mmCIF file of C-alpha atoms in Angstrom:
data_model
loop_
_atom_site.group_PDB
_atom_site.id
_atom_site.type_symbol
_atom_site.label_atom_id
_atom_site.label_comp_id
_atom_site.label_asym_id
_atom_site.label_seq_id
_atom_site.Cartn_x
_atom_site.Cartn_y
_atom_site.Cartn_z
ATOM 1 C CA MET A 1 130.958 95.960 130.901
ATOM 2 C CA SER A 2 129.110 94.300 128.044
ATOM 3 C CA THR A 3 129.938 95.449 124.406
ATOM 4 C CA ILE A 4 128.378 94.390 121.457
ATOM 5 C CA LEU A 5 131.463 94.045 119.464
ATOM 6 C CA ILE A 6 132.983 90.989 120.669
ATOM 7 C CA LYS A 7 133.907 88.651 117.063
ATOM 8 C CA ASP A 8 133.404 84.620 117.732
ATOM 9 C CA SER A 9 132.374 82.048 116.471
ATOM 10 C CA LEU A 10 128.762 81.942 118.160
ATOM 11 C CA ARG A 11 128.048 85.442 116.982
ATOM 12 C CA ALA A 12 129.289 84.856 113.644
ATOM 13 C CA SER A 13 126.657 81.674 112.952
ATOM 14 C CA VAL A 14 124.225 83.349 114.840
ATOM 15 C CA GLU A 15 124.161 86.260 112.641
ATOM 16 C CA ALA A 16 124.863 84.207 109.483
ATOM 17 C CA ALA A 17 122.259 81.595 110.325
ATOM 18 C CA SER A 18 119.729 84.306 110.923
ATOM 19 C CA GLY A 19 120.707 86.592 108.138
ATOM 20 C CA GLY A 20 121.712 89.183 110.253
ATOM 21 C CA SER A 21 118.063 89.343 112.158
ATOM 22 C CA GLN A 22 120.180 88.145 115.512
ATOM 23 C CA THR A 23 123.160 88.458 117.446
ATOM 24 C CA VAL A 24 124.952 87.406 120.222
ATOM 25 C CA LEU A 25 125.659 90.039 123.348
ATOM 26 C CA TYR A 26 128.018 89.088 126.245
ATOM 27 C CA THR A 27 127.265 90.475 129.725
ATOM 28 C CA ALA A 28 128.914 92.168 132.141
ATOM 29 C CA LYS A 29 130.207 88.185 133.847
ATOM 30 C CA GLY A 30 130.998 87.506 129.548
ATOM 31 C CA GLN A 31 127.427 84.890 129.672
ATOM 32 C CA PRO A 32 125.652 85.342 126.146
ATOM 33 C CA THR A 33 122.578 86.507 125.610
ATOM 34 C CA PHE A 34 120.710 85.849 122.268
ATOM 35 C CA MET A 35 119.414 89.297 120.941
ATOM 36 C CA ASN A 36 117.076 90.168 117.859
ATOM 37 C CA ILE A 37 117.980 93.386 116.429
ATOM 38 C CA ILE A 38 114.701 95.111 115.965
ATOM 39 C CA LYS A 39 115.198 99.094 113.424
ATOM 40 C CA LYS A 40 113.692 102.188 114.071
ATOM 41 C CA PHE A 41 110.558 103.044 112.589
ATOM 42 C CA ASP A 42 107.918 105.319 112.214
ATOM 43 C CA MET A 43 103.904 105.001 113.142
ATOM 44 C CA SER A 44 103.303 105.794 109.858
ATOM 45 C CA SER A 45 103.835 102.810 108.775
ATOM 46 C CA VAL A 46 102.077 100.054 111.458
ATOM 47 C CA VAL A 47 98.980 102.260 112.155
ATOM 48 C CA GLU A 48 96.944 104.809 110.154
ATOM 49 C CA GLY A 49 96.728 108.808 111.015
ATOM 50 C CA LEU A 50 100.214 108.268 113.475
ATOM 51 C CA ALA A 51 103.029 109.242 112.423
ATOM 52 C CA GLY A 52 106.525 109.826 114.047
ATOM 53 C CA THR A 53 109.437 107.216 115.136
ATOM 54 C CA HIS A 54 107.718 104.852 117.987
ATOM 55 C CA PRO A 55 108.099 105.587 121.157
ATOM 56 C CA ALA A 56 110.418 102.151 121.610
ATOM 57 C CA PHE A 57 113.126 103.743 119.972
ATOM 58 C CA ILE A 58 113.465 107.402 121.786
ATOM 59 C CA ILE A 59 115.157 106.996 125.088
ATOM 60 C CA ASN A 60 116.254 109.961 127.197
ATOM 61 C CA GLY A 61 115.087 111.898 124.406
ATOM 62 C CA ILE A 62 118.131 110.657 121.865
ATOM 63 C CA GLU A 63 116.484 108.540 118.934
ATOM 64 C CA LYS A 64 117.832 104.845 118.483
ATOM 65 C CA SER A 65 118.735 103.351 115.236
ATOM 66 C CA GLU A 66 117.752 100.080 116.903
ATOM 67 C CA ILE A 67 116.762 98.269 120.284
ATOM 68 C CA TYR A 68 117.701 94.331 121.153
ATOM 69 C CA VAL A 69 115.173 92.392 122.109
ATOM 70 C CA GLY A 70 115.817 88.743 123.487
ATOM 71 C CA THR A 71 114.976 85.835 121.140
ATOM 72 C CA TYR A 72 114.305 83.769 124.066
ATOM 73 C CA SER A 73 112.055 84.354 127.371
ATOM 74 C CA GLY A 74 114.438 85.029 130.029
ATOM 75 C CA THR A 75 116.374 83.025 132.314
ATOM 76 C CA ILE A 76 118.376 83.759 135.435
ATOM 77 C CA ARG A 77 121.929 82.358 135.103
ATOM 78 C CA ASN A 78 124.988 83.546 137.604
ATOM 79 C CA GLY A 79 122.580 86.633 138.342
ATOM 80 C CA GLU A 80 122.008 87.479 135.472
ATOM 81 C CA LEU A 81 118.724 87.577 132.866
ATOM 82 C CA LEU A 82 120.024 86.178 130.012
ATOM 83 C CA SER A 83 118.176 84.857 126.785
ATOM 84 C CA LEU A 84 119.399 81.227 126.016
ATOM 85 C CA PRO A 85 117.560 78.419 124.103
ATOM 86 C CA ASN A 86 116.076 75.220 125.312
ATOM 87 C CA GLN A 87 115.764 76.125 129.179
ATOM 88 C CA ALA A 88 113.296 76.388 131.363
ATOM 89 C CA PRO A 89 112.084 79.722 131.519
ATOM 90 C CA ALA A 90 112.292 82.189 134.748
ATOM 91 C CA ALA A 91 109.828 82.044 137.257
ATOM 92 C CA SER A 92 110.673 84.655 139.360
ATOM 93 C CA SER A 93 109.247 88.464 140.279
ATOM 94 C CA TYR A 94 109.709 91.991 138.784
ATOM 95 C CA THR A 95 112.212 93.114 141.055
ATOM 96 C CA ALA A 96 114.245 89.949 140.583
ATOM 97 C CA TYR A 97 113.613 89.760 136.977
ATOM 98 C CA PHE A 98 114.867 94.041 136.786
ATOM 99 C CA ASN A 99 117.431 93.377 139.149
ATOM 100 C CA ALA A 100 118.914 90.490 137.176
ATOM 101 C CA SER A 101 118.432 92.372 133.637
ATOM 102 C CA ARG A 102 120.446 95.723 135.455
ATOM 103 C CA ALA A 103 123.091 92.589 136.191
ATOM 104 C CA ASN A 104 124.200 92.555 132.858
ATOM 105 C CA GLY A 105 126.117 95.172 132.300
ATOM 106 C CA ALA A 106 124.856 99.006 130.671
ATOM 107 C CA GLY A 107 121.861 99.435 128.321
ATOM 108 C CA HIS A 108 120.601 95.706 129.421
ATOM 109 C CA HIS A 109 117.243 95.698 131.148
ATOM 110 C CA MET A 110 114.123 94.146 131.604
ATOM 111 C CA MET A 111 111.926 94.361 127.968
ATOM 112 C CA THR A 112 109.615 97.288 127.940
ATOM 113 C CA ASN A 113 106.071 97.746 127.473
ATOM 114 C CA ALA A 114 107.317 100.294 124.141
ATOM 115 C CA GLU A 115 109.080 97.814 122.823
ATOM 116 C CA TRP A 116 107.035 95.008 123.086
ATOM 117 C CA ALA A 117 104.089 97.423 121.501
ATOM 118 C CA ALA A 118 106.941 97.598 118.653
ATOM 119 C CA LEU A 119 107.114 94.242 117.720
ATOM 120 C CA ALA A 120 103.545 93.220 118.484
ATOM 121 C CA LEU A 121 102.170 96.433 115.733
ATOM 122 C CA LYS A 122 104.406 95.048 113.443
ATOM 123 C CA ALA A 123 103.425 91.809 113.536
ATOM 124 C CA TRP A 124 99.934 92.951 113.242
ATOM 125 C CA LYS A 125 101.001 95.069 110.036
ATOM 126 C CA HIS A 126 103.007 92.189 108.342
ATOM 127 C CA GLY A 127 100.379 89.399 109.025
ATOM 128 C CA THR A 128 102.862 87.322 111.253
ATOM 129 C CA MET A 129 100.595 87.217 114.373
ATOM 130 C CA PRO A 130 101.975 84.698 115.939
ATOM 131 C CA GLN A 131 100.594 81.482 117.950
ATOM 132 C CA GLY A 132 102.155 80.046 121.333
ATOM 133 C CA ASN A 133 101.811 78.219 123.776
ATOM 134 C CA GLY A 134 98.362 78.823 125.137
ATOM 135 C CA TYR A 135 97.224 75.073 126.081
ATOM 136 C CA TYR A 136 99.254 73.633 128.280
ATOM 137 C CA GLY A 137 102.096 72.821 125.502
ATOM 138 C CA ARG A 138 100.240 73.725 122.336
ATOM 139 C CA SER A 139 98.876 76.461 120.610
ATOM 140 C CA HIS A 140 95.056 76.402 121.078
ATOM 141 C CA LEU A 141 94.162 76.794 117.623
ATOM 142 C CA ASP A 142 96.132 73.923 115.687
ATOM 143 C CA ALA A 143 97.357 70.938 118.528
ATOM 144 C CA THR A 144 99.897 70.310 115.842
ATOM 145 C CA GLN A 145 101.548 73.354 116.703
ATOM 146 C CA PHE A 146 103.823 72.760 120.094
ATOM 147 C CA GLY A 147 107.108 72.973 121.620
ATOM 148 C CA ARG A 148 108.826 70.618 124.593
ATOM 149 C CA ARG A 149 107.044 70.661 127.608
ATOM 150 C CA VAL A 150 109.807 71.404 130.851
ATOM 151 C CA ASP A 151 108.135 68.567 132.545
ATOM 152 C CA GLY A 152 108.452 66.361 129.606
ATOM 153 C CA VAL A 153 104.936 65.313 129.227
ATOM 154 C CA ASP A 154 104.039 64.634 125.314
ATOM 155 C CA SER A 155 102.938 68.256 124.743
ATOM 156 C CA GLN A 156 100.002 67.101 122.196
ATOM 157 C CA ALA A 157 98.503 65.278 124.778
ATOM 158 C CA GLY A 158 96.405 68.500 126.504
ATOM 159 C CA VAL A 159 97.816 67.226 130.059
ATOM 160 C CA THR A 160 96.602 69.732 132.473
ATOM 161 C CA THR A 161 98.980 68.844 135.562
ATOM 162 C CA GLY A 162 102.698 69.381 135.928
ATOM 163 C CA ASP A 163 104.832 72.132 134.401
ATOM 164 C CA PRO A 164 103.562 72.489 131.088
ATOM 165 C CA ARG A 165 105.650 75.587 129.754
ATOM 166 C CA ILE A 166 108.123 75.055 127.016
ATOM 167 C CA LEU A 167 111.539 75.018 126.709
ATOM 168 C CA THR A 168 112.324 78.468 124.876
ATOM 169 C CA GLY A 169 112.267 78.242 121.141
ATOM 170 C CA SER A 170 111.393 74.645 121.360
ATOM 171 C CA GLY A 171 108.022 75.227 119.644
ATOM 172 C CA PRO A 172 107.458 75.600 115.963
ATOM 173 C CA VAL A 173 107.872 78.779 113.455
ATOM 174 C CA SER A 174 104.134 79.422 114.136
ATOM 175 C CA PHE A 175 105.627 80.499 117.911
ATOM 176 C CA ARG A 176 108.026 83.312 116.771
ATOM 177 C CA HIS A 177 107.248 87.049 115.959
ATOM 178 C CA ASN A 178 107.503 87.050 112.184
ATOM 179 C CA GLY A 179 106.739 83.441 111.312
ATOM 180 C CA LYS A 180 110.464 82.424 110.679
ATOM 181 C CA TYR A 181 112.907 80.696 112.880
ATOM 182 C CA ASN A 182 114.604 84.386 112.997
ATOM 183 C CA GLY A 183 112.403 85.029 114.864
ATOM 184 C CA ILE A 184 111.361 85.767 118.539
ATOM 185 C CA SER A 185 109.989 83.308 120.266
ATOM 186 C CA ASP A 186 107.043 82.695 122.724
ATOM 187 C CA LEU A 187 105.423 86.279 122.723
ATOM 188 C CA ALA A 188 102.141 84.543 122.980
ATOM 189 C CA GLY A 189 101.528 82.102 125.164
ATOM 190 C CA ASN A 190 103.699 79.865 127.714
ATOM 191 C CA ALA A 191 104.517 82.336 130.207
ATOM 192 C CA LYS A 192 103.484 86.496 130.425
ATOM 193 C CA ASP A 193 106.680 88.395 129.870
ATOM 194 C CA MET A 194 106.540 91.105 132.752
ATOM 195 C CA LEU A 195 107.524 94.752 131.437
ATOM 196 C CA GLN A 196 108.720 97.731 132.628
ATOM 197 C CA GLY A 197 107.432 101.466 131.325
ATOM 198 C CA VAL A 198 103.682 100.487 132.662
ATOM 199 C CA ARG A 199 101.580 99.981 135.234
ATOM 200 C CA THR A 200 98.924 100.999 137.488
ATOM 201 C CA VAL A 201 97.862 103.157 141.289
ATOM 202 C CA LEU A 202 94.711 102.608 142.485
ATOM 203 C CA GLY A 203 93.158 102.677 138.829
ATOM 204 C CA GLU A 204 95.147 105.776 137.584
ATOM 205 C CA LEU A 205 97.054 104.657 134.263
ATOM 206 C CA GLN A 206 100.963 105.484 134.374
ATOM 207 C CA VAL A 207 103.528 105.139 132.123
ATOM 208 C CA THR A 208 106.924 106.697 131.406
ATOM 209 C CA THR A 209 107.822 108.533 128.295
ATOM 210 C CA ASN A 210 108.981 107.092 125.318
ATOM 211 C CA ASN A 211 111.058 104.528 126.522
ATOM 212 C CA ASP A 212 112.838 106.066 128.683
ATOM 213 C CA SER A 213 112.179 103.643 131.497
ATOM 214 C CA ALA A 214 114.798 101.326 129.558
ATOM 215 C CA SER A 215 117.524 103.182 131.240
ATOM 216 C CA LEU A 216 116.826 102.811 134.392
ATOM 217 C CA ASP A 217 119.981 101.912 136.568
ATOM 218 C CA LEU A 218 118.310 101.590 139.840
ATOM 219 C CA LEU A 219 114.661 100.272 140.741
ATOM 220 C CA THR A 220 114.830 103.298 143.414
ATOM 221 C CA ASN A 221 114.868 105.768 140.923
ATOM 222 C CA GLU A 222 111.959 104.610 139.024
ATOM 223 C CA SER A 223 109.241 106.917 140.740
ATOM 224 C CA SER A 224 110.585 109.923 139.490
ATOM 225 C CA MET A 225 109.502 108.428 135.803
ATOM 226 C CA TRP A 226 106.309 107.936 136.450
ATOM 227 C CA ARG A 227 103.515 109.978 134.700
ATOM 228 C CA ALA A 228 99.873 110.141 134.540
ATOM 229 C CA ILE A 229 98.141 110.976 131.217
ATOM 230 C CA ASP A 230 95.663 113.457 130.780
ATOM 231 C CA ALA A 231 92.879 112.816 129.410
ATOM 232 C CA ARG A 232 91.819 115.410 127.659
ATOM 233 C CA THR A 233 94.896 116.983 126.037
ATOM 234 C CA GLY A 234 97.406 113.077 125.985
ATOM 235 C CA ASP A 235 99.930 115.436 127.827
ATOM 236 C CA LEU A 236 101.807 113.138 129.890
ATOM 237 C CA ILE A 237 101.980 114.893 133.618
ATOM 238 C CA LEU A 238 103.027 114.279 137.059
ATOM 239 C CA PRO A 239 101.062 112.023 138.804
ATOM 240 C CA ASN A 240 99.948 113.247 142.529
ATOM 241 C CA GLY A 241 101.456 109.885 144.154
ATOM 242 C CA SER A 242 97.310 109.049 145.725
ATOM 243 C CA GLY A 243 96.036 108.047 142.238
ATOM 244 C CA THR A 244 93.618 110.852 142.037
ATOM 245 C CA THR A 245 95.052 112.978 139.647
ATOM 246 C CA PRO A 246 93.160 115.366 138.432
ATOM 247 C CA TYR A 247 91.827 114.599 134.720
ATOM 248 C CA ALA A 248 94.339 111.183 134.727
ATOM 249 C CA VAL A 249 93.039 108.667 132.392
ATOM 250 C CA ARG A 250 92.086 105.759 134.995
ATOM 251 C CA VAL A 251 91.124 101.881 133.969
ATOM 252 C CA THR A 252 88.404 99.425 135.076
ATOM 253 C CA ASN A 253 87.426 95.863 134.970
ATOM 254 C CA ASN A 254 83.990 96.751 136.345
ATOM 255 C CA ALA A 255 81.507 96.948 132.955
ATOM 256 C CA SER A 256 79.175 98.632 134.653
ATOM 257 C CA ASN A 257 81.685 101.947 135.451
ATOM 258 C CA THR A 258 80.371 104.849 133.730
ATOM 259 C CA ASP A 259 83.534 107.126 136.347
ATOM 260 C CA PRO A 260 84.796 110.100 133.687
ATOM 261 C CA TYR A 261 88.179 109.656 131.750
ATOM 262 C CA THR A 262 87.954 105.650 132.413
ATOM 263 C CA LEU A 263 88.587 103.215 129.461
ATOM 264 C CA LYS A 264 86.925 99.393 130.370
ATOM 265 C CA PHE A 265 89.377 96.303 129.862
ATOM 266 C CA THR A 266 86.845 93.310 131.038
ATOM 267 C CA GLY A 267 88.564 90.215 130.160
ATOM 268 C CA THR A 268 88.696 87.930 127.253
ATOM 269 C CA ASN A 269 87.115 89.195 124.022
ATOM 270 C CA ILE A 270 85.605 92.022 125.061
ATOM 271 C CA PHE A 271 86.424 95.188 122.978
ATOM 272 C CA ASN A 272 88.099 97.794 124.796
ATOM 273 C CA THR A 273 85.512 100.720 125.709
ATOM 274 C CA GLN A 274 84.737 104.250 127.234
ATOM 275 C CA ALA A 275 83.139 103.781 130.773
ATOM 276 C CA SER A 276 81.369 107.683 130.453
ATOM 277 C CA ALA A 277 80.317 108.856 127.269
ATOM 278 C CA SER A 278 79.877 112.543 128.749
ATOM 279 C CA PHE A 279 83.902 112.646 130.227
ATOM 280 C CA PRO A 280 85.323 110.353 127.373
ATOM 281 C CA VAL A 281 89.596 109.725 127.201
ATOM 282 C CA SER A 282 90.184 112.137 124.243
ATOM 283 C CA SER A 283 91.879 110.993 120.795
ATOM 284 C CA ARG A 284 94.610 112.804 121.147
ATOM 285 C CA ALA A 285 95.381 110.532 124.643
ATOM 286 C CA LEU A 286 93.878 107.094 123.325
ATOM 287 C CA ASN A 287 96.465 107.621 120.152
ATOM 288 C CA VAL A 288 99.574 107.956 122.969
ATOM 289 C CA LEU A 289 98.315 104.074 124.549
ATOM 290 C CA ARG A 290 97.781 103.322 120.549
ATOM 291 C CA LYS A 291 101.547 103.681 120.082
ATOM 292 C CA LEU A 292 102.308 101.260 123.472
ATOM 293 C CA ALA A 293 99.284 99.037 122.153
ATOM 294 C CA ILE A 294 97.321 99.744 124.682
ATOM 295 C CA TRP A 295 94.436 100.647 123.122
ATOM 296 C CA LEU A 296 93.591 98.930 120.066
ATOM 297 C CA PRO A 297 91.770 99.887 116.638
ATOM 298 C CA LEU A 298 88.784 97.308 116.265
ATOM 299 C CA ASP A 299 90.432 96.462 113.120
ATOM 300 C CA ILE A 300 93.414 95.404 115.535
ATOM 301 C CA TRP A 301 90.912 93.953 118.201
ATOM 302 C CA THR A 302 88.539 91.081 116.865
ATOM 303 C CA GLU A 303 87.382 88.044 118.390
ATOM 304 C CA ASN A 304 88.958 86.407 116.115
ATOM 305 C CA THR A 305 92.554 86.833 117.199
ATOM 306 C CA MET A 306 92.748 89.169 120.423
ATOM 307 C CA GLY A 307 91.742 88.586 123.922
ATOM 308 C CA GLY A 308 92.400 88.658 127.651
ATOM 309 C CA ASN A 309 92.995 92.222 128.673
ATOM 310 C CA ASN A 310 92.609 92.796 132.152
ATOM 311 C CA VAL A 311 93.249 95.218 135.481
ATOM 312 C CA ASN A 312 92.983 95.097 138.796
ATOM 313 C CA VAL A 313 92.134 98.458 140.630
ATOM 314 C CA SER A 314 91.624 97.412 143.887
ATOM 315 C CA SER A 315 95.841 97.141 144.027
ATOM 316 C CA GLU A 316 97.692 99.685 145.736
ATOM 317 C CA GLU A 317 100.084 99.333 142.240
ATOM 318 C CA THR A 318 99.843 96.741 139.490
ATOM 319 C CA VAL A 319 102.801 96.271 136.636
ATOM 320 C CA MET A 320 102.398 95.313 133.227
ATOM 321 C CA SER A 321 102.765 91.436 131.834
ATOM 322 C CA ARG A 322 102.244 90.632 128.243
ATOM 323 C CA GLY A 323 101.217 88.006 126.113
ATOM 324 C CA GLY A 324 99.274 85.485 128.076
ATOM 325 C CA HIS A 325 100.434 81.807 129.627
ATOM 326 C CA PHE A 326 99.736 78.178 128.652
ATOM 327 C CA SER A 327 96.504 77.932 130.083
ATOM 328 C CA GLU A 328 94.255 80.559 128.462
ATOM 329 C CA ALA A 329 93.503 79.877 125.129
ATOM 330 C CA ALA A 330 92.623 83.246 123.387
ATOM 331 C CA ALA A 331 93.889 85.044 125.663
ATOM 332 C CA ALA A 332 97.095 83.900 124.756
ATOM 333 C CA ASN A 333 98.092 86.787 122.281
ATOM 334 C CA ILE A 334 100.795 88.951 121.450
ATOM 335 C CA PHE A 335 98.202 91.908 122.444
ATOM 336 C CA SER A 336 96.690 90.602 125.357
ATOM 337 C CA PHE A 337 98.076 92.232 128.310
ATOM 338 C CA ARG A 338 97.634 92.091 132.469
ATOM 339 C CA LEU A 339 98.075 95.062 134.872
ATOM 340 C CA GLY A 340 96.925 92.998 137.654
ATOM 341 C CA ASP A 341 99.949 92.006 139.612
ATOM 342 C CA SER A 342 102.760 93.283 142.364
ATOM 343 C CA ARG A 343 106.148 93.200 142.247
ATOM 344 C CA SER A 344 106.876 90.906 144.407
ATOM 345 C CA PHE A 345 104.397 88.358 143.100
ATOM 346 C CA PRO A 346 106.715 85.341 142.097
ATOM 347 C CA VAL A 347 105.385 82.023 140.071
ATOM 348 C CA ASN A 348 105.656 80.545 136.722
ATOM 349 C CA ILE A 349 102.952 82.161 134.833
ATOM 350 C CA LEU A 350 104.949 85.222 134.771
ATOM 351 C CA GLY A 351 108.218 85.403 133.598
ATOM 352 C CA SER A 352 110.653 87.970 131.674
ATOM 353 C CA ARG A 353 112.413 89.014 129.113
ATOM 354 C CA PRO A 354 116.456 90.876 128.486
ATOM 355 C CA ALA A 355 116.660 93.378 125.816
ATOM 356 C CA TYR A 356 119.620 96.212 125.267
ATOM 357 C CA TYR A 357 120.101 99.402 123.440
ATOM 358 C CA LYS A 358 123.800 100.971 123.105
ATOM 359 C CA PRO A 359 124.013 103.453 125.542
#
C-alpha cells in the first residue's frame, strides 16, 4: 500500500529544495512519484461572487485540507503512472492512464478536471499564467523560453518534424504554474492532459459531483457517478443515458447553433457564448462551470491569453483534455480544453498526470 509517511533522503531533499511545496510519494510497487502539495482554498479567493470550498477539495462529501498533483506530466513505468523529471511524457489512452494511476495504490488517480481548475484559477488570480511548449519545443510567445525536445532537436529552431514534445520539467520557470521552480510544469502546451470528471454524451455536458471521480477505483463503476447539469437551476441531475436529459446543459462547436440551454465553444480566441437568448443557461448553472474553469468570465478569457476550447458533439462520448499541445500556439494555455476524443485514442498529443489524496 502506498503511503506519504516514508522518510528518506530523496523526499527530504525535494521538500527542502521546494520550501515544502513538493514532496515524493511512493506507489504500491515502491516507485517514487514527485508531487506538489495544493492547499484547500475558498472560491471567494479566486473568483468574485463565488464562495465555498473549491470542489477539488471535496471527495465523497469529505473536505480535504490538501491534494497532491504531479509536478511533471505522467509517464508509465512498470504499469504505474508516475510524475518524474526529464522523461518523455506518456503517449497512451485515457483507459491506460486510468488503470496505471489506480495501480499506484489507494488515493492515487488520474488528475481530475476539478483539480486542474483549482490550479488554473489560482494561477490567474496570482498573475502567474504559465507559458509552455506551444511551438515545437518552445513558447509561441517567446522563443527564448524552451525545453529540451524529446528527439534532441534544437527547440529554438522551430523544426516542425520529429517529436517536438519536451522532457518533463525541462522548461524554464515560465513553464511552471506559479512562475517558480517549485511549481507544476507543463500545464500549458507540450501534451494535453487527459482528465477525469468531465465528458460529453452526444453533446450533453456531464460532470461528477465535486471531486468524487478522484475516488473511483474501477472504470466500470464510473457510469453511476455521471451527472448532467440542470440549465435552469444548476442542480446536478441523473442523465437519461441518451444525451437528451430534459433541461440539461449542452455544448456545441457550431457557431450558428440556436438550441435551448446550449453553450458555444467554437475554437481559438472566440469568447464563450450562449446559443439561445430565449432559453439561456442560467447564472446558477454557469457558476457550476466557473468553478470547474469551463465557463470563464471575460476578465479571464481574453484574446491575449486564452483560446482553444473545442468540443465534438458528433461523438457518442468524448472525454476532457486540457492545456493544449506543442503545435497549438495560443491554444496552448492553462485554460484551454478539448472535449473531442474517445477513451481509446492514443497519440503523443494526449498525456495525463497523476494525482493523490489521502484516503
